[in-house]
Coordinates of N, CA and C in Angstrom, one line a residue:
Chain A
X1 N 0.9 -1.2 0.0 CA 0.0 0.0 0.0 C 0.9 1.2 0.0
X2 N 0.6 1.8 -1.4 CA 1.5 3.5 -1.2 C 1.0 4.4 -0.5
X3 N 1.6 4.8 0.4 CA 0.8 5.8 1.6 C 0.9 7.1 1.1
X4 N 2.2 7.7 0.5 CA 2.6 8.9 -0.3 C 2.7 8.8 -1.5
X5 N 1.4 9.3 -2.0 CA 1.6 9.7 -3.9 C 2.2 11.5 -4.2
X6 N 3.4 10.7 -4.7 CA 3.9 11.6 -5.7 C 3.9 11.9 -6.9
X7 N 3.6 13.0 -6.9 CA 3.2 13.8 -8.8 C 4.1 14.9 -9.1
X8 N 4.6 14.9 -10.5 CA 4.5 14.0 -11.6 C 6.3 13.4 -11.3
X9 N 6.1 12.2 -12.0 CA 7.2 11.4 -12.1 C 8.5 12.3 -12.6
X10 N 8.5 13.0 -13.3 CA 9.1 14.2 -14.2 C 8.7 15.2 -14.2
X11 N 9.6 16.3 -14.5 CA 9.1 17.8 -14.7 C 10.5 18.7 -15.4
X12 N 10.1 19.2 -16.2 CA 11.3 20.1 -17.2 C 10.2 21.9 -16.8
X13 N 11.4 22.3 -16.5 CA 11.0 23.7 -16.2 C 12.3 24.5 -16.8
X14 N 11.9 25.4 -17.4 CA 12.9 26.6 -17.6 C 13.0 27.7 -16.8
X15 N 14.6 28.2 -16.5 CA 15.0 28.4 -15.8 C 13.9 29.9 -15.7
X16 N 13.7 30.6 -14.4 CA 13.1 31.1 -13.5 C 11.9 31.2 -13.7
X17 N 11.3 29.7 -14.0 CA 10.1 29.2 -13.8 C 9.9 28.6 -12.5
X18 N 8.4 28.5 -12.3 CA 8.3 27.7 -11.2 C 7.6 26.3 -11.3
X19 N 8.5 25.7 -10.4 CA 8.1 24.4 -10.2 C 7.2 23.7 -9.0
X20 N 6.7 22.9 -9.7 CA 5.2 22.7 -8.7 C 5.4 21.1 -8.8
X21 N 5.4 20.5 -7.6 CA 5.2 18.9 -7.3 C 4.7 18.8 -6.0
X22 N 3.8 17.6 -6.3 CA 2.4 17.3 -5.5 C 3.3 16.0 -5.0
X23 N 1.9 16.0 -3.9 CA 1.8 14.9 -2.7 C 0.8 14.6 -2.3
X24 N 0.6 13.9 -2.3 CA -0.8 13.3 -1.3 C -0.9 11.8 -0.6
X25 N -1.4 11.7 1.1 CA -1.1 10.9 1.4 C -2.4 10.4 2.1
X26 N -2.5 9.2 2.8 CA -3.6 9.0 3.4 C -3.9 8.4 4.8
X27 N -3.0 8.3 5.3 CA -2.7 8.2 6.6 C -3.1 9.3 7.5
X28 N -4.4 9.3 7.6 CA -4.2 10.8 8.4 C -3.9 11.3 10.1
X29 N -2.8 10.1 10.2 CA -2.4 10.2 11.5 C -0.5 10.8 11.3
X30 N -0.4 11.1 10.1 CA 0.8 11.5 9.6 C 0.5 13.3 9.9
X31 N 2.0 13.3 11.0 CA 1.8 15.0 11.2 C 3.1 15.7 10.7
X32 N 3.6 15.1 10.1 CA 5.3 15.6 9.8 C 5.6 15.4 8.0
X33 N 5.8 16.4 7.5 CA 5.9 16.2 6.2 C 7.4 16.7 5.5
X34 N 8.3 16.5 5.4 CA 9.8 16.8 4.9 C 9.4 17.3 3.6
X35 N 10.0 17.6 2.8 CA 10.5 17.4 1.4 C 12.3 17.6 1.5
X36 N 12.5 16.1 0.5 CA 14.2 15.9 0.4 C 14.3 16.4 -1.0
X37 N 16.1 17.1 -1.2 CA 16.4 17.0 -2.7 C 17.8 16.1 -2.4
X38 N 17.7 15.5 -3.6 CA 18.6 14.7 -4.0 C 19.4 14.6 -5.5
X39 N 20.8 14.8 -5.2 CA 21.6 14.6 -6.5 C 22.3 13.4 -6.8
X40 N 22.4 13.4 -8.0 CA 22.5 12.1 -8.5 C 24.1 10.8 -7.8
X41 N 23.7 10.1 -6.8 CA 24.7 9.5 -6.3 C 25.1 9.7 -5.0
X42 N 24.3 11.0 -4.4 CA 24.2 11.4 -2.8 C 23.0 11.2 -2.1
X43 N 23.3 11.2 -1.0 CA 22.1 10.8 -0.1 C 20.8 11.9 0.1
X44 N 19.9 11.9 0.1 CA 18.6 12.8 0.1 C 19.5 14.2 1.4
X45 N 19.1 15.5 1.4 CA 19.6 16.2 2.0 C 18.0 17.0 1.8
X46 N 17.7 17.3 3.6 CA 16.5 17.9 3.6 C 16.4 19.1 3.8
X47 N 15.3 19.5 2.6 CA 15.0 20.9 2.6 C 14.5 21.5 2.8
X48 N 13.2 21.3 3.5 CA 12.1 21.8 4.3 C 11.3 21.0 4.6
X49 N 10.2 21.4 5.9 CA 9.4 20.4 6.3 C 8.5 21.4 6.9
X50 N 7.1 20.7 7.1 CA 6.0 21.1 7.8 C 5.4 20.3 8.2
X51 N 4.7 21.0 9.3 CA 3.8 20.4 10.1 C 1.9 21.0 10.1
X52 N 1.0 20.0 10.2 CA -0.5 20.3 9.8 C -1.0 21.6 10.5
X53 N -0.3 22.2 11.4 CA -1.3 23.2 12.1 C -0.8 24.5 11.5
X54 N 0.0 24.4 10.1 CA -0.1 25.8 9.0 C -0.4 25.6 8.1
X55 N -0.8 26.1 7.0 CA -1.3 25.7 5.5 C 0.4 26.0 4.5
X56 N 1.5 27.0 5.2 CA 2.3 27.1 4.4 C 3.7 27.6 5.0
X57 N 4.6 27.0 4.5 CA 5.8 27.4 5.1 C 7.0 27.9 3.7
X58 N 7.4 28.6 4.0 CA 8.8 29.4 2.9 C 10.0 29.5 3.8
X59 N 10.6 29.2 2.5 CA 12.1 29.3 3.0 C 12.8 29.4 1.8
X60 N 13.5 30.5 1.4 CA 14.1 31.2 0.4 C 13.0 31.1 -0.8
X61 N 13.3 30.4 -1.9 CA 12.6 29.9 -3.4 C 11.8 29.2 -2.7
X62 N 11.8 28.1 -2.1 CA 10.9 26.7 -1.6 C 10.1 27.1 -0.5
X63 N 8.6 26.8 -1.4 CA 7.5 26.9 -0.5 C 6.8 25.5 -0.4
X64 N 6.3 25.5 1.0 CA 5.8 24.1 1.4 C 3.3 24.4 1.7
X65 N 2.8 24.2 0.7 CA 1.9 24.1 0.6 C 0.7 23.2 1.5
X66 N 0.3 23.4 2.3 CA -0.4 22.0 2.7 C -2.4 22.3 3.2
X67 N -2.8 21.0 2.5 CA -4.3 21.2 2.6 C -4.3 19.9 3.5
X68 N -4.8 20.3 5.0 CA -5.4 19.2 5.6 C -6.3 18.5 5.0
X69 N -7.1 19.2 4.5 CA -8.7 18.5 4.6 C -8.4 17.6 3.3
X70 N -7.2 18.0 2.1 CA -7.6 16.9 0.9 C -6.2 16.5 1.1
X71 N -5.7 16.0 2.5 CA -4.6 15.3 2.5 C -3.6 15.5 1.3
X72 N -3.3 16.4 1.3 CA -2.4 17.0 0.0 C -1.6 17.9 0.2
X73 N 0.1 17.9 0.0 CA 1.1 19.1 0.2 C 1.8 19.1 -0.6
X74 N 2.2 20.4 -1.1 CA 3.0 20.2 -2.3 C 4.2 21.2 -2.0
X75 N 5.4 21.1 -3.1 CA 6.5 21.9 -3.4 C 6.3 23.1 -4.0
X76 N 6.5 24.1 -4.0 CA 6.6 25.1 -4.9 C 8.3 25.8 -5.3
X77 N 9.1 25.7 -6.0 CA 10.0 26.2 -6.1 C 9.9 27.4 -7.0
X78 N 10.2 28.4 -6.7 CA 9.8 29.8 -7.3 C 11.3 29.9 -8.0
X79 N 11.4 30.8 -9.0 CA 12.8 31.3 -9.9 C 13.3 30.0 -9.9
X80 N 13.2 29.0 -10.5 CA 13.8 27.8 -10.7 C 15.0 28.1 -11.3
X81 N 15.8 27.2 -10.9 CA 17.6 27.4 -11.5 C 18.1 26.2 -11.7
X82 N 19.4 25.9 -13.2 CA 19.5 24.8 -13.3 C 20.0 23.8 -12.1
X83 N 21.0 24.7 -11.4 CA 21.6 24.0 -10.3 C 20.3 23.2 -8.8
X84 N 19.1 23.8 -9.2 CA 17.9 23.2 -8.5 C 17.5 21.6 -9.5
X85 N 18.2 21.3 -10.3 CA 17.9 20.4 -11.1 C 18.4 19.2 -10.5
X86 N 17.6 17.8 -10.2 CA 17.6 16.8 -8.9 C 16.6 16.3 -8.7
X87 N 16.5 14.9 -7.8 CA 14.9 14.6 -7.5 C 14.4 15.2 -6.2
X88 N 13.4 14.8 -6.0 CA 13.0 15.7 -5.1 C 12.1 14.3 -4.3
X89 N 12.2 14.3 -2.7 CA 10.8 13.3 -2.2 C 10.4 14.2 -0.9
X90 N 8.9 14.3 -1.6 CA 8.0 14.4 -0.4 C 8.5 12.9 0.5
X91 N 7.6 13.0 1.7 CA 7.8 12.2 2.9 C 7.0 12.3 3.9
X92 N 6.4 11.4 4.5 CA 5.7 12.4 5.7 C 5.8 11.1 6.9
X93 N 5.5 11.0 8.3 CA 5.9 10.4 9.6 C 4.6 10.8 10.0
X94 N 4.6 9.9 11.3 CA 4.0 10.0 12.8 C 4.2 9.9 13.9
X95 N 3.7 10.9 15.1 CA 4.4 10.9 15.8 C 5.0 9.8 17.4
X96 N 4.1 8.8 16.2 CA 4.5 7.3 17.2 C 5.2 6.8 16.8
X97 N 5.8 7.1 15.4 CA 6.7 6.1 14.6 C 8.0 7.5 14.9
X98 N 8.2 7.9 15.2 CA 9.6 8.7 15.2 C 9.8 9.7 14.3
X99 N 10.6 9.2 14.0 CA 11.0 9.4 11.9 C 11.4 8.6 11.3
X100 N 10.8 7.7 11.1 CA 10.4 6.5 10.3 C 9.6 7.1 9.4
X101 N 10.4 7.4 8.0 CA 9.6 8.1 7.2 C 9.2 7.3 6.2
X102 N 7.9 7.8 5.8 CA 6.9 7.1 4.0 C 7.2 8.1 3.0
X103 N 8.0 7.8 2.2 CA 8.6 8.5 1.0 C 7.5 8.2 0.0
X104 N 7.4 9.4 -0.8 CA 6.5 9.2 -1.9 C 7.6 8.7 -2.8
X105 N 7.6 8.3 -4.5 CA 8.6 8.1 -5.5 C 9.4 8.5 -6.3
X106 N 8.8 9.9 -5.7 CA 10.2 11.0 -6.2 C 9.8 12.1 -7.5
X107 N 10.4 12.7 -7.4 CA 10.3 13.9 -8.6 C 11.4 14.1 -9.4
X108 N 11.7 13.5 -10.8 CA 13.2 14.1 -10.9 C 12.9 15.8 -12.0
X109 N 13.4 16.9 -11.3 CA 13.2 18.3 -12.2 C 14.7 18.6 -13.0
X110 N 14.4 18.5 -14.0 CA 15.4 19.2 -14.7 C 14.8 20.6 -14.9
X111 N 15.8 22.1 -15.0 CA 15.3 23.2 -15.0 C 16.6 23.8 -16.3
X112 N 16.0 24.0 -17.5 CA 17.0 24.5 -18.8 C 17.0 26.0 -18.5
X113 N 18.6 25.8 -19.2 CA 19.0 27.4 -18.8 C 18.5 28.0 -19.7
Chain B
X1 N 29.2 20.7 15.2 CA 27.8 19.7 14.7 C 27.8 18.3 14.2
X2 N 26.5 17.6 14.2 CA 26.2 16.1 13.7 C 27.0 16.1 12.4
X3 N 27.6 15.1 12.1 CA 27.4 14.7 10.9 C 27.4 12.8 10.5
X4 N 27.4 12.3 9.8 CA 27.0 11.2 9.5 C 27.9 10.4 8.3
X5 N 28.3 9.2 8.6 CA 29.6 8.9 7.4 C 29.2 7.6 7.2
X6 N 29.3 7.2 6.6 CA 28.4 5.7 5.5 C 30.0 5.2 4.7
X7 N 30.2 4.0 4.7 CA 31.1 3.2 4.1 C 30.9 1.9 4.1
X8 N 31.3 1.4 2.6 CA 32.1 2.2 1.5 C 31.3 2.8 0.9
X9 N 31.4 3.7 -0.2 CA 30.7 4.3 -1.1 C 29.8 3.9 -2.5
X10 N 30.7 3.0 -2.6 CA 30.6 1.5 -3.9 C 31.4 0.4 -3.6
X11 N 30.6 -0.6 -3.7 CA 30.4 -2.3 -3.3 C 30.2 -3.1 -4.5
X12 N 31.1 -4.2 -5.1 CA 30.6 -4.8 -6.1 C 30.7 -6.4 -5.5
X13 N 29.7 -7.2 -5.1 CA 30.3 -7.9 -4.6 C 29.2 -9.3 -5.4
X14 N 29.9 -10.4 -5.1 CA 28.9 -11.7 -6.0 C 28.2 -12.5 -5.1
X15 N 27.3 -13.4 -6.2 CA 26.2 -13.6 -5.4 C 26.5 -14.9 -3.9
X16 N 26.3 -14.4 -3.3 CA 26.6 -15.7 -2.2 C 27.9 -15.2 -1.1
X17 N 27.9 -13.9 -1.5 CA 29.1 -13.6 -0.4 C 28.3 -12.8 0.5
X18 N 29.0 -12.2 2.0 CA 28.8 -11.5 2.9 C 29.0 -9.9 2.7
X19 N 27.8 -9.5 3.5 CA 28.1 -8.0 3.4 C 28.1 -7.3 4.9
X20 N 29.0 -6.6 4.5 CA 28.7 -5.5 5.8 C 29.1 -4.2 5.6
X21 N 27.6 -3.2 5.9 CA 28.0 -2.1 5.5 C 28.1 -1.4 6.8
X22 N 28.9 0.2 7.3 CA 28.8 0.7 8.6 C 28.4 2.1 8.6
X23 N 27.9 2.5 9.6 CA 27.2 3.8 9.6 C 28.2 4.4 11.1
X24 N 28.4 5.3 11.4 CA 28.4 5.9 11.9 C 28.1 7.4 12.5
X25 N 27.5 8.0 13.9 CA 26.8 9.2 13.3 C 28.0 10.1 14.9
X26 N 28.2 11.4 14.5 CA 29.3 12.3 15.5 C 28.9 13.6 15.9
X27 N 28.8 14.2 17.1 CA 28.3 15.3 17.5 C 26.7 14.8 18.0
X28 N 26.2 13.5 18.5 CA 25.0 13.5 18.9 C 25.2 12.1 20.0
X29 N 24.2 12.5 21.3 CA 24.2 10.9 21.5 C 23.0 10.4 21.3
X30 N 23.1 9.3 21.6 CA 21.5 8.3 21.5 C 20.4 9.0 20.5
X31 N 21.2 8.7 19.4 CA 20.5 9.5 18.1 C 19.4 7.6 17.7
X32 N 18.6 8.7 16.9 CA 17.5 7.0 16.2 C 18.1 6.8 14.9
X33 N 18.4 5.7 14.8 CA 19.3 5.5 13.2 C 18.5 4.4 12.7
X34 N 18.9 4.5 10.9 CA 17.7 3.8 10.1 C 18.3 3.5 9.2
X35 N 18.2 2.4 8.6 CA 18.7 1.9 6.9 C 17.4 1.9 6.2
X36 N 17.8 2.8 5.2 CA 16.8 2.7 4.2 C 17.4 2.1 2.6
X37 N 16.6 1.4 1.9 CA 17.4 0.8 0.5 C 16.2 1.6 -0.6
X38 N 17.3 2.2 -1.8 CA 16.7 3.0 -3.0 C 16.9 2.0 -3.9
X39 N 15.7 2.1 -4.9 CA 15.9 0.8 -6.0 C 16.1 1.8 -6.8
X40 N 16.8 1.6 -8.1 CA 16.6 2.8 -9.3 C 15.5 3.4 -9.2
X41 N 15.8 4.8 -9.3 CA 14.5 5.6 -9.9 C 13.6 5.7 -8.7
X42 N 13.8 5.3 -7.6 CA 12.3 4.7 -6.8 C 12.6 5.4 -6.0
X43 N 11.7 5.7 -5.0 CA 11.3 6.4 -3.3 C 12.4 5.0 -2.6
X44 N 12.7 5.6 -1.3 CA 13.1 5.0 -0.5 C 12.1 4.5 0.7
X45 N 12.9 2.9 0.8 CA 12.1 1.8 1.6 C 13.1 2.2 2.8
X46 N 12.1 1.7 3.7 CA 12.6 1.8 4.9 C 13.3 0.0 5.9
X47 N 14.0 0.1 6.0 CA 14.0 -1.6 6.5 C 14.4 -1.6 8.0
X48 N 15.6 -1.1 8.3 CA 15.5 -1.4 10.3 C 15.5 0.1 10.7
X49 N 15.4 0.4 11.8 CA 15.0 1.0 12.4 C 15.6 1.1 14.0
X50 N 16.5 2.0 14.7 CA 17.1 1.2 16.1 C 17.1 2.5 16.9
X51 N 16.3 2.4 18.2 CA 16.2 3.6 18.9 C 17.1 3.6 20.3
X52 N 18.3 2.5 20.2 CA 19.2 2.2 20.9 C 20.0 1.1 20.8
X53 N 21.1 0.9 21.8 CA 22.2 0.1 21.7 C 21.0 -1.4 21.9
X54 N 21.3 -1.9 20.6 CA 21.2 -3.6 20.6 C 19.6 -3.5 20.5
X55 N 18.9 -2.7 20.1 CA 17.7 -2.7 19.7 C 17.0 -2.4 18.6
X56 N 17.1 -3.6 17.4 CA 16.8 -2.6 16.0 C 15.1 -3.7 15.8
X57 N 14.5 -2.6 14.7 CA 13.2 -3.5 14.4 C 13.2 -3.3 12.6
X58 N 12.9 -4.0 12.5 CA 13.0 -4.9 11.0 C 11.2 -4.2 10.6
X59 N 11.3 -3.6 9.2 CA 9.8 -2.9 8.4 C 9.6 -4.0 7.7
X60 N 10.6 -4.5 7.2 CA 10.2 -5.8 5.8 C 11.3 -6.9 5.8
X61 N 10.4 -8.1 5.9 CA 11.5 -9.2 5.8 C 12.8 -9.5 4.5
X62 N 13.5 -9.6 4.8 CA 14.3 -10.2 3.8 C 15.7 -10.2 4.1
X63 N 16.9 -10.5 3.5 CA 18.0 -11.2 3.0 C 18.9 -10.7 4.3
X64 N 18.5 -9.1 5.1 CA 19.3 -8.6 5.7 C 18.9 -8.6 7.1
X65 N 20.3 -8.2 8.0 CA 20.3 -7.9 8.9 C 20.6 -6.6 9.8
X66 N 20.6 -6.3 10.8 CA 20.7 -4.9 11.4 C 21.9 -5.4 12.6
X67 N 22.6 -4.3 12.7 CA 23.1 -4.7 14.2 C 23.5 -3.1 14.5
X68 N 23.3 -3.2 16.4 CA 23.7 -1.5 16.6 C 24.8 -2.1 17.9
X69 N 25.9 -2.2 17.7 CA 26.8 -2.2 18.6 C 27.1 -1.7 19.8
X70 N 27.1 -0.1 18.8 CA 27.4 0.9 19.9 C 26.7 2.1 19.9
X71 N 26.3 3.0 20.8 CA 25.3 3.8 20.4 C 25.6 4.8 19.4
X72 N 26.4 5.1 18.6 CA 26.2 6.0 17.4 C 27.1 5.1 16.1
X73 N 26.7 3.5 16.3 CA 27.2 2.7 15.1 C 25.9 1.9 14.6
X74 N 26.4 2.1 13.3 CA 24.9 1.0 13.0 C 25.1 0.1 11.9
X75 N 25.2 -1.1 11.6 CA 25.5 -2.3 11.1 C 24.9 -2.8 10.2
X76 N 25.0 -3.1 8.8 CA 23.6 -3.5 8.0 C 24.6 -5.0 7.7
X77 N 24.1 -6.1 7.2 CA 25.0 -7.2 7.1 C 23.8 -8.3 6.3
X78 N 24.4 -9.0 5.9 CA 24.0 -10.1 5.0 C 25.0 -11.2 5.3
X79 N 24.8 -12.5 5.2 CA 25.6 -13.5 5.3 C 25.4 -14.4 3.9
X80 N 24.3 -14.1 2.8 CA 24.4 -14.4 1.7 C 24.1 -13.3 1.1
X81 N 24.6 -13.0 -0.2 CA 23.7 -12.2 -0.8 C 23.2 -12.5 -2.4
X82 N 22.2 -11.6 -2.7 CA 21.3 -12.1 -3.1 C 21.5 -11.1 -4.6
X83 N 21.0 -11.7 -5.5 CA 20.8 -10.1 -6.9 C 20.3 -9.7 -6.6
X84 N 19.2 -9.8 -5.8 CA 18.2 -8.7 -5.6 C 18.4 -7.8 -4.4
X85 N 19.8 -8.1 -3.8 CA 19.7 -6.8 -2.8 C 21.0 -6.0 -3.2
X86 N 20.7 -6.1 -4.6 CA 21.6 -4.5 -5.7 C 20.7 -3.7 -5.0
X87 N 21.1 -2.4 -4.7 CA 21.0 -1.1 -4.6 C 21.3 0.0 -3.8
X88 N 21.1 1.1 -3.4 CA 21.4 2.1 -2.9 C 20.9 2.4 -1.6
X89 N 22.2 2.1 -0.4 CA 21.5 2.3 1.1 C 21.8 3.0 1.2
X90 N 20.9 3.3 2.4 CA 21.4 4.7 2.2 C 21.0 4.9 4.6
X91 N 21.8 5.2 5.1 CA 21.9 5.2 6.6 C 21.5 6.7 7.0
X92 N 20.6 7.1 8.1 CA 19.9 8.0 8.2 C 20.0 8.0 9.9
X93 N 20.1 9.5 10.5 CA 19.9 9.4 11.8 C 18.9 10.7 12.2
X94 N 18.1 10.3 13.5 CA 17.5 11.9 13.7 C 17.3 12.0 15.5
X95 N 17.0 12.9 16.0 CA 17.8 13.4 17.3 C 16.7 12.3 18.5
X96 N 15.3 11.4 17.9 CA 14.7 11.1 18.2 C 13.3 12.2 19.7
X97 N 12.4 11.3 20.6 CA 11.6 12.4 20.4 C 10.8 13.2 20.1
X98 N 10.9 14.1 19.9 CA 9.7 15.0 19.3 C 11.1 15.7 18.1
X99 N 12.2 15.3 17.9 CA 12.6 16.2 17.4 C 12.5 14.9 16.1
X100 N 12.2 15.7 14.5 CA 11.7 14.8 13.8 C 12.2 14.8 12.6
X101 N 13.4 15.7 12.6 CA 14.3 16.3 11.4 C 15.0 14.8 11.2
X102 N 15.5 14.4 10.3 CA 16.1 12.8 9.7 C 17.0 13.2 9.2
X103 N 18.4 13.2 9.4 CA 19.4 13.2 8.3 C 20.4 12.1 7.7
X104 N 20.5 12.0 6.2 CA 21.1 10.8 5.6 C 22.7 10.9 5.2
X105 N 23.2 9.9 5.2 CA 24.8 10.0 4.9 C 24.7 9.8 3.3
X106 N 25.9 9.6 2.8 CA 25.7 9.6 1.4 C 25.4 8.5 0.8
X107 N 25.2 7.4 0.8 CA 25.0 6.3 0.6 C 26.0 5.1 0.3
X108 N 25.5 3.9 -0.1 CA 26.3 3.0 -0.4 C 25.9 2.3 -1.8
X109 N 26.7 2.1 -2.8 CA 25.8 1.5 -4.1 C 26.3 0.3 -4.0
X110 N 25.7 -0.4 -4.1 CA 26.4 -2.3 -4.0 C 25.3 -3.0 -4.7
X111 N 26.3 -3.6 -5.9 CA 26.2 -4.4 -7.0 C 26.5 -5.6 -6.7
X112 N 25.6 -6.6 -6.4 CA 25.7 -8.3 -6.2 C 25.5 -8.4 -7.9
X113 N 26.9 -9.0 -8.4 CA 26.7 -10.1 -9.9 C 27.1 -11.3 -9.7

């Protein structure tokens, strides 16, 4: 059972476009939501996270989106750059399981200069 | 500060031999440490899980094992291996508690032919 759906499998954005990748999960005892980026042959390195009791969190370009009610959070990367080009995983936990995280399947964005 | 060291980097090993990969994590104690395995292209699975010395829990059965020696070592091992446990682990620690932030080392790629 996939707990975290991730959308879309791919994404090509030109550079200082924005990029948009979705999440949605069903567990709704999941209160912790990450998003990792990852380059090709390194370990996931995390780059923002939220939690349900805000609809949205920023931090620089990367905004973190979230609808309780249709169990859905998404990525927003604003002025996209090639060097943002990598996969990307949503994730999300509970707070009985630690961080024992449910990875959705990833995003890979390429962003042309 | 924490940081986190995974070795070796690349593993090519045949089918029916032993593995052992090592994690170690610095600048934290009694951290929660995790092996997770990436298949190509795919989200990351989660497999053990250890929220202290000599106590790990297994998400899915198969070929491997866990061991935590010492409190900031963590042990993945096989005594046969299999083709099918090619892929990318990838060793993960987070401060456990309420604190829920997860961070991964670089990984390990290991090729059973």
């Amino acid at each position: 059972q996939q707990q975290v759906k991730q959308s879309p499998q791919s994404l090509i954005v030109q550079k200082g476009g924005i990029s948009i990748i979705n999440c949605a999960y069903e567990n709704t005892a999941f209160d912790y939501f990450p998003w990792y980026q990852q380059f090709p042959g390194k370990g996931p390195a995390l780059l923002i996270a939220i939690r349900p009791d805000v609809s949205e969190k920023k931090e620089g370009r990367f905004t973190i989106s979230f609808n309780k009610s249709a169990k859905q959070f998404s990525l927003h990367i604003m002025d996209s750059q090639p060097g943002d080009s990598a996969t990307y995983f949503c994730a999300a936990s509970r707070e009985t399981s630690g961080s024992r995280l449910t990875f959705g399947e990833g995003t890979q964005l390429t962003v042309n200069p | 500060s924490q940081t986190i060291h995974q070795w070796p980097a690349t593993l090519v090993q045949p089918v029916g031999s032993p593995l052992s990969l090592e994690c170690t994590v610095e600048g934290t104690s009694n951290p929660n440490l995790y092996w997770y395995r990436q298949a190509a292209g795919r989200g990351l699975q989660l497999l053990f899980y250890s929220v202290g010395i000599g106590q790990i829990s297994s998400e899915v059965p198969q070929n491997l094992s866990a061991s935590r020696p010492q409190d900031r070592q963590f042990i993945l091992s096989s005594k046969k291996l299999l083709l099918s446990d090619s892929g990318f682990y990838l060793c993960a620690w987070s401060g456990g508690g309420s604190v829920r932030e997860a961070f991964f080392g670089q990984g390990t790629r290991l090729t059973v032919v």
